[in-house]
Amino acid sequence: MALAAHCQRRAGAGRPAASSPRPLPAVAPRPVVLAAAAAAAAAPAAPSSSSVPASKLIDGKGIADTIRSEIAAEVAAMKAETGLTPGLAVVLVGARKDSETYVRSKKKACAEVGFDSFGTDLPADVSEEELLKHISEKRILDAISIDKDVDGFHPLNIGCLAMRGRDPLFVPCTPKGCIELLERLHVPIAGRKACVIGRSNIVGMPAALLLQRRDATVTMVHSKTPDAARICAEADIVIAACGVTEMVKGEWIKPGAVVIDVGINAKDDPTAKKGYRLVGDVDFEAAGARASLITPVPGGVGPMTIAMLLQNTLESARRAAQGIKAPAH
Ligand code: NAP
């Protein structure tokens, strides 16, 4: 889990403007459970042996690179103007390889755009099981300041996302990245039918809310939904986030639909160096034959998740620099 560490004032950097807000302390690291996801941050834009034409591929990595450049330019301007540097605190509990990879990717991404990043070093003899006896994910999420909730998981942010007439301070990064892809590619959303497969707190549910806020007619499919294939086949936009390897088949896709595949699954492949390769929740080849646009895995949504985390962190730093605090709820 990541949270903004706000701005660290650098001695001698920038103008000592009288109007500059007072520096905020870096957040103390809190032990939390990192959502295991998005291990594939840096990846090629498309599977090399794919028969899906390049014109249909949504190049998440390329779009994420563009966003990172935009962020780097804004960070440079912020530093020059205020002497403040955005920071991101990344807290990892346990030693899951995919989580470690994700944390490394976050730190690298921070360095590339000019953020400071902070991490925790947990004692080697503390097991995840032992730690989990003392903490609960719910309590940790509740404890994070809403102003620094750059993952967008705080109940207040999710509540505001769900309510008409309210705006969350932060939107969860993966669903935000899915919508950013659609918007940057000018995919019409208003009035379209959308199907979101999966209803998790971190992907499916906020993705459905974001689509609904943009006036799509949204159907959510989950593990108890009968006839998911028929429902999905009516959709103009499909966001697949069920964590089931290649569950969404070609015939689930309406011809011309836009398909965003959030899934990251390891599939056995004796021809691959590691003995497996990463695939999504969508049968890429079959769905790609019918879709008008489709994200590859890897190289689609994964890079966008980190780009959105950087965007949320910059936004948090901007608000802190202007002395803006979330209104009391
Ligand atoms: P999750 O918490 O396990 O939720 C999975 C959701 O899919 C649940 O709502 C579940 O339904 C539903 N589901 C499971 N089996 C289903 C089935 N057979 N038919 C229909 N729905 C089914 O997973 P998550 O955290 O949302 O992640 C989903 C996928 O996205 C995973 O592959 C994960 O690795 C990936 N991910 C990728 C990124 C990225 O940056 N690319 C980020 C986060 C996650 P119930 O609610 O009924 O159980």
CSV table of N, CA and C in Angstrom, one decimal, residues 180-291:
chain,number,residue,atom,x,y,z
A,180,GLU,N,-8.6,6.2,-17.8
A,180,GLU,CA,-7.7,7.1,-18.5
A,180,GLU,C,-7.3,6.6,-19.9
A,181,LEU,N,-7.2,5.2,-20.0
A,181,LEU,CA,-6.9,4.6,-21.3
A,181,LEU,C,-8.1,4.9,-22.2
A,182,LEU,N,-9.3,4.7,-21.7
A,182,LEU,CA,-10.5,4.9,-22.6
A,182,LEU,C,-10.6,6.4,-23.0
A,183,GLU,N,-10.3,7.3,-22.1
A,183,GLU,CA,-10.4,8.7,-22.4
A,183,GLU,C,-9.3,9.2,-23.3
A,184,ARG,N,-8.1,8.8,-23.1
A,184,ARG,CA,-7.0,9.2,-23.9
A,184,ARG,C,-7.2,8.7,-25.4
A,185,LEU,N,-7.9,7.6,-25.5
A,185,LEU,CA,-8.2,7.0,-26.8
A,185,LEU,C,-9.5,7.5,-27.4
A,186,HIS,N,-10.2,8.4,-26.7
A,186,HIS,CA,-11.5,9.0,-27.1
A,186,HIS,C,-12.5,7.9,-27.3
A,187,VAL,N,-12.5,6.9,-26.5
A,187,VAL,CA,-13.6,5.9,-26.6
A,187,VAL,C,-14.8,6.5,-25.9
A,188,PRO,N,-16.0,6.6,-26.6
A,188,PRO,CA,-17.2,7.2,-26.0
A,188,PRO,C,-17.6,6.3,-24.9
A,189,ILE,N,-18.0,6.9,-23.8
A,189,ILE,CA,-18.5,6.1,-22.6
A,189,ILE,C,-20.0,6.4,-22.3
A,190,ALA,N,-20.3,7.7,-22.4
A,190,ALA,CA,-21.7,8.1,-22.1
A,190,ALA,C,-22.7,7.4,-23.0
A,191,GLY,N,-23.7,6.8,-22.4
A,191,GLY,CA,-24.7,6.1,-23.2
A,191,GLY,C,-24.4,4.7,-23.6
A,192,ARG,N,-23.1,4.3,-23.4
A,192,ARG,CA,-22.7,3.0,-23.8
A,192,ARG,C,-23.0,1.9,-22.7
A,193,LYS,N,-23.1,0.7,-23.2
A,193,LYS,CA,-23.3,-0.4,-22.2
A,193,LYS,C,-21.9,-0.9,-21.8
A,194,ALA,N,-21.7,-1.0,-20.5
A,194,ALA,CA,-20.4,-1.5,-20.0
A,194,ALA,C,-20.6,-2.7,-19.1
A,195,CYS,N,-19.7,-3.6,-19.2
A,195,CYS,CA,-19.7,-4.8,-18.3
A,195,CYS,C,-18.4,-4.8,-17.5
A,196,VAL,N,-18.5,-4.8,-16.2
A,196,VAL,CA,-17.3,-5.0,-15.4
A,196,VAL,C,-17.4,-6.4,-14.8
A,197,ILE,N,-16.3,-7.1,-15.0
A,197,ILE,CA,-16.3,-8.5,-14.5
A,197,ILE,C,-15.4,-8.5,-13.3
A,198,GLY,N,-16.0,-8.7,-12.1
A,198,GLY,CA,-15.3,-8.6,-10.8
A,198,GLY,C,-15.9,-7.4,-10.1
A,199,ARG,N,-15.9,-7.6,-8.7
A,199,ARG,CA,-16.5,-6.5,-7.9
A,199,ARG,C,-15.6,-6.2,-6.7
A,200,SER,N,-14.3,-6.4,-6.8
A,200,SER,CA,-13.5,-6.2,-5.7
A,200,SER,C,-13.4,-4.7,-5.3
A,201,ASN,N,-13.1,-4.4,-4.0
A,201,ASN,CA,-13.0,-3.1,-3.6
A,201,ASN,C,-11.9,-2.3,-4.3
A,202,ILE,N,-10.9,-2.9,-4.8
A,202,ILE,CA,-9.8,-2.2,-5.4
A,202,ILE,C,-9.9,-2.0,-6.9
A,203,VAL,N,-10.6,-2.9,-7.6
A,203,VAL,CA,-10.7,-2.8,-9.0
A,203,VAL,C,-12.1,-2.7,-9.5
A,204,GLY,N,-12.8,-3.9,-9.4
A,204,GLY,CA,-14.1,-4.0,-10.1
A,204,GLY,C,-15.2,-2.9,-9.6
A,205,MET,N,-15.3,-2.8,-8.3
A,205,MET,CA,-16.4,-1.9,-7.8
A,205,MET,C,-16.0,-0.4,-8.2
A,206,PRO,N,-14.8,0.1,-7.9
A,206,PRO,CA,-14.6,1.4,-8.3
A,206,PRO,C,-14.6,1.6,-9.9
A,207,ALA,N,-14.2,0.6,-10.6
A,207,ALA,CA,-14.3,0.7,-12.1
A,207,ALA,C,-15.7,0.9,-12.5
A,208,ALA,N,-16.6,0.2,-11.9
A,208,ALA,CA,-18.1,0.3,-12.3
A,208,ALA,C,-18.6,1.7,-11.9
A,209,LEU,N,-18.1,2.2,-10.7
A,209,LEU,CA,-18.6,3.5,-10.3
A,209,LEU,C,-18.1,4.6,-11.2
A,210,LEU,N,-16.8,4.5,-11.7
A,210,LEU,CA,-16.3,5.5,-12.6
A,210,LEU,C,-17.0,5.5,-13.9
A,211,LEU,N,-17.3,4.3,-14.4
A,211,LEU,CA,-18.0,4.2,-15.7
A,211,LEU,C,-19.4,4.9,-15.5
A,212,GLN,N,-20.1,4.6,-14.4
A,212,GLN,CA,-21.4,5.1,-14.1
A,212,GLN,C,-21.4,6.6,-14.0
A,213,ARG,N,-20.3,7.1,-13.4
A,213,ARG,CA,-20.2,8.6,-13.3
A,213,ARG,C,-20.1,9.2,-14.6
A,214,ARG,N,-19.6,8.5,-15.6
A,214,ARG,CA,-19.5,9.0,-17.0
A,214,ARG,C,-20.7,8.6,-17.8
A,215,ASP,N,-21.7,8.2,-17.2
A,215,ASP,CA,-23.0,8.0,-17.8
A,215,ASP,C,-23.1,6.7,-18.7
A,216,ALA,N,-22.2,5.8,-18.4
A,216,ALA,CA,-22.4,4.4,-19.0
A,216,ALA,C,-23.5,3.7,-18.3
A,217,THR,N,-24.1,2.7,-18.9
A,217,THR,CA,-25.0,1.8,-18.3
A,217,THR,C,-24.2,0.6,-17.9
A,218,VAL,N,-24.1,0.4,-16.6
A,218,VAL,CA,-23.1,-0.6,-16.2
A,218,VAL,C,-23.7,-1.9,-15.6
A,219,THR,N,-23.2,-3.0,-16.0
A,219,THR,CA,-23.6,-4.3,-15.4
A,219,THR,C,-22.4,-4.9,-14.8
A,220,MET,N,-22.5,-5.3,-13.5
A,220,MET,CA,-21.4,-5.9,-12.8
A,220,MET,C,-21.6,-7.5,-12.8
A,221,VAL,N,-20.6,-8.2,-13.2
A,221,VAL,CA,-20.6,-9.6,-13.2
A,221,VAL,C,-19.7,-10.1,-12.1
A,222,HIS,N,-20.1,-11.1,-11.3
A,222,HIS,CA,-19.3,-11.7,-10.3
A,222,HIS,C,-19.4,-13.2,-10.2
A,223,SER,N,-18.8,-13.8,-9.2
A,223,SER,CA,-18.8,-15.3,-9.3
A,223,SER,C,-20.1,-16.0,-9.1
A,224,LYS,N,-21.1,-15.2,-8.7
A,224,LYS,CA,-22.5,-15.8,-8.5
A,224,LYS,C,-23.4,-15.4,-9.7
A,225,THR,N,-22.9,-14.7,-10.7
A,225,THR,CA,-23.7,-14.3,-11.8
A,225,THR,C,-24.0,-15.4,-12.8
A,226,PRO,N,-25.2,-15.8,-13.0
A,226,PRO,CA,-25.5,-16.7,-14.0
A,226,PRO,C,-25.4,-16.1,-15.4
A,227,ASP,N,-25.0,-16.8,-16.4
A,227,ASP,CA,-24.9,-16.4,-17.8
A,227,ASP,C,-24.1,-15.1,-18.0
A,228,ALA,N,-22.9,-15.1,-17.4
A,228,ALA,CA,-22.0,-14.0,-17.6
A,228,ALA,C,-21.7,-13.7,-19.0
A,229,ALA,N,-21.5,-14.8,-19.8
A,229,ALA,CA,-21.1,-14.7,-21.2
A,229,ALA,C,-22.2,-13.8,-22.0
A,230,ARG,N,-23.5,-14.1,-21.7
A,230,ARG,CA,-24.5,-13.4,-22.4
A,230,ARG,C,-24.5,-11.9,-22.1
A,231,ILE,N,-24.3,-11.6,-20.8
A,231,ILE,CA,-24.3,-10.2,-20.3
A,231,ILE,C,-23.1,-9.5,-20.9
A,232,CYS,N,-22.0,-10.1,-20.9
A,232,CYS,CA,-20.7,-9.5,-21.4
A,232,CYS,C,-20.9,-9.2,-22.9
A,233,ALA,N,-21.5,-10.2,-23.6
A,233,ALA,CA,-21.6,-10.0,-25.1
A,233,ALA,C,-22.5,-8.9,-25.5
A,234,GLU,N,-23.2,-8.2,-24.5
A,234,GLU,CA,-24.0,-7.1,-24.9
A,234,GLU,C,-23.3,-5.8,-24.7
A,235,ALA,N,-22.1,-5.9,-24.1
A,235,ALA,CA,-21.4,-4.6,-23.7
A,235,ALA,C,-20.5,-4.0,-24.8
A,236,ASP,N,-20.5,-2.7,-24.9
A,236,ASP,CA,-19.6,-1.9,-25.8
A,236,ASP,C,-18.3,-1.8,-25.1
A,237,ILE,N,-18.2,-1.8,-23.8
A,237,ILE,CA,-17.0,-1.7,-23.1
A,237,ILE,C,-16.9,-2.8,-22.1
A,238,VAL,N,-15.8,-3.6,-22.1
A,238,VAL,CA,-15.7,-4.6,-21.1
A,238,VAL,C,-14.4,-4.4,-20.2
A,239,ILE,N,-14.6,-4.4,-18.9
A,239,ILE,CA,-13.4,-4.3,-18.0
A,239,ILE,C,-13.4,-5.6,-17.3
A,240,ALA,N,-12.4,-6.4,-17.6
A,240,ALA,CA,-12.3,-7.8,-17.0
A,240,ALA,C,-11.3,-7.7,-15.8
A,241,ALA,N,-11.8,-8.0,-14.6
A,241,ALA,CA,-10.9,-8.0,-13.4
A,241,ALA,C,-11.4,-9.1,-12.4
A,242,CYS,N,-11.3,-10.3,-12.9
A,242,CYS,CA,-11.8,-11.5,-12.1
A,242,CYS,C,-10.7,-12.3,-11.5
A,243,GLY,N,-9.5,-12.2,-12.1
A,243,GLY,CA,-8.4,-13.0,-11.6
A,243,GLY,C,-8.5,-14.5,-12.0
A,244,VAL,N,-9.2,-14.7,-13.1
A,244,VAL,CA,-9.4,-16.1,-13.6
A,244,VAL,C,-8.7,-16.1,-15.0
A,245,THR,N,-7.7,-17.0,-15.1
A,245,THR,CA,-6.9,-17.0,-16.4
A,245,THR,C,-7.8,-17.2,-17.6
A,246,GLU,N,-7.8,-16.2,-18.5
A,246,GLU,CA,-8.4,-16.2,-19.8
A,246,GLU,C,-9.9,-16.7,-19.8
A,247,MET,N,-10.6,-16.2,-18.7
A,247,MET,CA,-12.0,-16.6,-18.6
A,247,MET,C,-12.9,-16.1,-19.7
A,248,VAL,N,-12.6,-14.8,-20.1
A,248,VAL,CA,-13.5,-14.2,-21.1
A,248,VAL,C,-13.1,-14.6,-22.5
A,249,LYS,N,-14.0,-15.4,-23.0
A,249,LYS,CA,-13.7,-16.0,-24.4
A,249,LYS,C,-14.1,-15.1,-25.5
A,250,GLY,N,-13.7,-15.5,-26.7
A,250,GLY,CA,-14.0,-14.6,-27.9
A,250,GLY,C,-15.5,-14.3,-28.0
A,251,GLU,N,-16.3,-15.4,-27.8
A,251,GLU,CA,-17.7,-15.2,-28.1
A,251,GLU,C,-18.4,-14.3,-27.0
A,252,TRP,N,-17.7,-14.0,-25.9
A,252,TRP,CA,-18.2,-13.1,-24.9
A,252,TRP,C,-18.1,-11.6,-25.4
A,253,ILE,N,-17.4,-11.4,-26.4
A,253,ILE,CA,-17.1,-10.0,-26.9
A,253,ILE,C,-18.0,-9.6,-28.0
A,254,LYS,N,-18.7,-8.6,-27.9
A,254,LYS,CA,-19.5,-8.0,-29.0
A,254,LYS,C,-18.6,-7.5,-30.0
A,255,PRO,N,-18.8,-7.8,-31.3
A,255,PRO,CA,-17.9,-7.2,-32.3
A,255,PRO,C,-17.8,-5.7,-32.2
A,256,GLY,N,-16.6,-5.2,-32.2
A,256,GLY,CA,-16.4,-3.8,-32.1
A,256,GLY,C,-16.2,-3.3,-30.7
A,257,ALA,N,-16.4,-4.1,-29.7
A,257,ALA,CA,-16.3,-3.7,-28.3
A,257,ALA,C,-14.9,-3.3,-28.0
A,258,VAL,N,-14.7,-2.5,-26.9
A,258,VAL,CA,-13.4,-2.2,-26.4
A,258,VAL,C,-13.2,-3.0,-25.1
A,259,VAL,N,-12.0,-3.7,-25.1
A,259,VAL,CA,-11.8,-4.6,-24.0
A,259,VAL,C,-10.6,-4.1,-23.2
A,260,ILE,N,-10.8,-4.0,-21.9
A,260,ILE,CA,-9.7,-3.6,-21.0
A,260,ILE,C,-9.5,-4.8,-20.0
A,261,ASP,N,-8.3,-5.4,-20.1
A,261,ASP,CA,-8.0,-6.6,-19.4
A,261,ASP,C,-7.1,-6.3,-18.2
A,262,VAL,N,-7.7,-6.3,-17.0
A,262,VAL,CA,-6.9,-6.0,-15.8
A,262,VAL,C,-6.1,-7.2,-15.3
A,263,GLY,N,-6.6,-8.3,-15.6
A,263,GLY,CA,-6.0,-9.6,-15.0
A,263,GLY,C,-4.5,-9.7,-15.2
A,264,ILE,N,-3.8,-10.3,-14.2
A,264,ILE,CA,-2.4,-10.7,-14.4
A,264,ILE,C,-2.3,-12.1,-13.8
A,265,ASN,N,-2.2,-13.1,-14.7
A,265,ASN,CA,-2.1,-14.5,-14.2
A,265,ASN,C,-0.9,-15.1,-14.8
A,266,ALA,N,-0.3,-16.1,-14.1
A,266,ALA,CA,0.8,-16.8,-14.6
A,266,ALA,C,0.2,-18.1,-15.3
A,267,LYS,N,0.6,-18.3,-16.5
A,267,LYS,CA,0.1,-19.5,-17.3
A,267,LYS,C,1.3,-20.3,-17.6
A,268,ASP,N,1.2,-21.6,-17.3
A,268,ASP,CA,2.4,-22.5,-17.7
A,268,ASP,C,2.7,-22.4,-19.2
A,269,ASP,N,4.0,-22.3,-19.4
A,269,ASP,CA,4.4,-22.3,-20.8
A,269,ASP,C,5.8,-22.8,-20.9
A,270,PRO,N,5.9,-24.1,-21.3
A,270,PRO,CA,7.3,-24.8,-21.3
A,270,PRO,C,8.2,-24.1,-22.2
A,271,THR,N,7.7,-23.3,-23.2
A,271,THR,CA,8.6,-22.7,-24.2
A,271,THR,C,9.2,-21.4,-23.6
A,272,ALA,N,8.6,-20.9,-22.5
A,272,ALA,CA,9.1,-19.6,-21.9
A,272,ALA,C,10.2,-19.9,-21.0
A,273,LYS,N,11.1,-19.0,-20.8
A,273,LYS,CA,12.4,-19.1,-20.0
A,273,LYS,C,12.0,-19.5,-18.6
A,274,LYS,N,11.0,-18.8,-18.0
A,274,LYS,CA,10.6,-19.1,-16.6
A,274,LYS,C,9.7,-20.3,-16.5
A,275,GLY,N,9.2,-20.8,-17.6
A,275,GLY,CA,8.3,-21.9,-17.5
A,275,GLY,C,6.8,-21.5,-17.5
A,276,TYR,N,6.6,-20.2,-17.5
A,276,TYR,CA,5.3,-19.6,-17.5
A,276,TYR,C,5.3,-18.2,-18.2
A,277,ARG,N,4.1,-17.8,-18.6
A,277,ARG,CA,4.1,-16.4,-19.1
A,277,ARG,C,2.9,-15.7,-18.5
A,278,LEU,N,2.9,-14.4,-18.5
A,278,LEU,CA,1.7,-13.7,-17.9
A,278,LEU,C,0.6,-13.5,-19.0
A,279,VAL,N,-0.6,-13.8,-18.5
A,279,VAL,CA,-1.8,-13.6,-19.4
A,279,VAL,C,-2.8,-12.9,-18.5
A,280,GLY,N,-3.9,-12.5,-19.2
A,280,GLY,CA,-4.9,-11.7,-18.5
A,280,GLY,C,-6.1,-12.6,-18.2
A,281,ASP,N,-7.2,-11.9,-17.9
A,281,ASP,CA,-8.5,-12.6,-17.6
A,281,ASP,C,-9.3,-12.8,-18.9
A,282,VAL,N,-8.7,-12.3,-20.0
A,282,VAL,CA,-9.4,-12.4,-21.3
A,282,VAL,C,-8.5,-13.3,-22.2
A,283,ASP,N,-9.2,-14.1,-23.0
A,283,ASP,CA,-8.5,-14.9,-24.1
A,283,ASP,C,-8.1,-13.9,-25.1
A,284,PHE,N,-6.9,-13.4,-25.1
A,284,PHE,CA,-6.4,-12.3,-25.9
A,284,PHE,C,-6.6,-12.5,-27.4
A,285,GLU,N,-6.2,-13.6,-27.9
A,285,GLU,CA,-6.3,-13.8,-29.3
A,285,GLU,C,-7.7,-13.9,-29.8
A,286,ALA,N,-8.6,-14.6,-29.1
A,286,ALA,CA,-10.0,-14.8,-29.6
A,286,ALA,C,-10.8,-13.5,-29.4
A,287,ALA,N,-10.5,-12.8,-28.2
A,287,ALA,CA,-11.3,-11.6,-28.0
A,287,ALA,C,-10.7,-10.5,-28.9
A,288,GLY,N,-9.4,-10.5,-29.2
A,288,GLY,CA,-8.8,-9.5,-30.0
A,288,GLY,C,-9.3,-9.6,-31.5
A,289,ALA,N,-9.8,-10.8,-31.8
A,289,ALA,CA,-10.3,-10.9,-33.2
A,289,ALA,C,-11.6,-10.2,-33.4
A,290,ARG,N,-12.4,-10.0,-32.3
A,290,ARG,CA,-13.7,-9.4,-32.4
A,290,ARG,C,-13.7,-7.9,-31.9
A,291,ALA,N,-12.8,-7.6,-30.9
A,291,ALA,CA,-12.8,-6.3,-30.3
A,291,ALA,C,-12.3,-5.2,-31.3
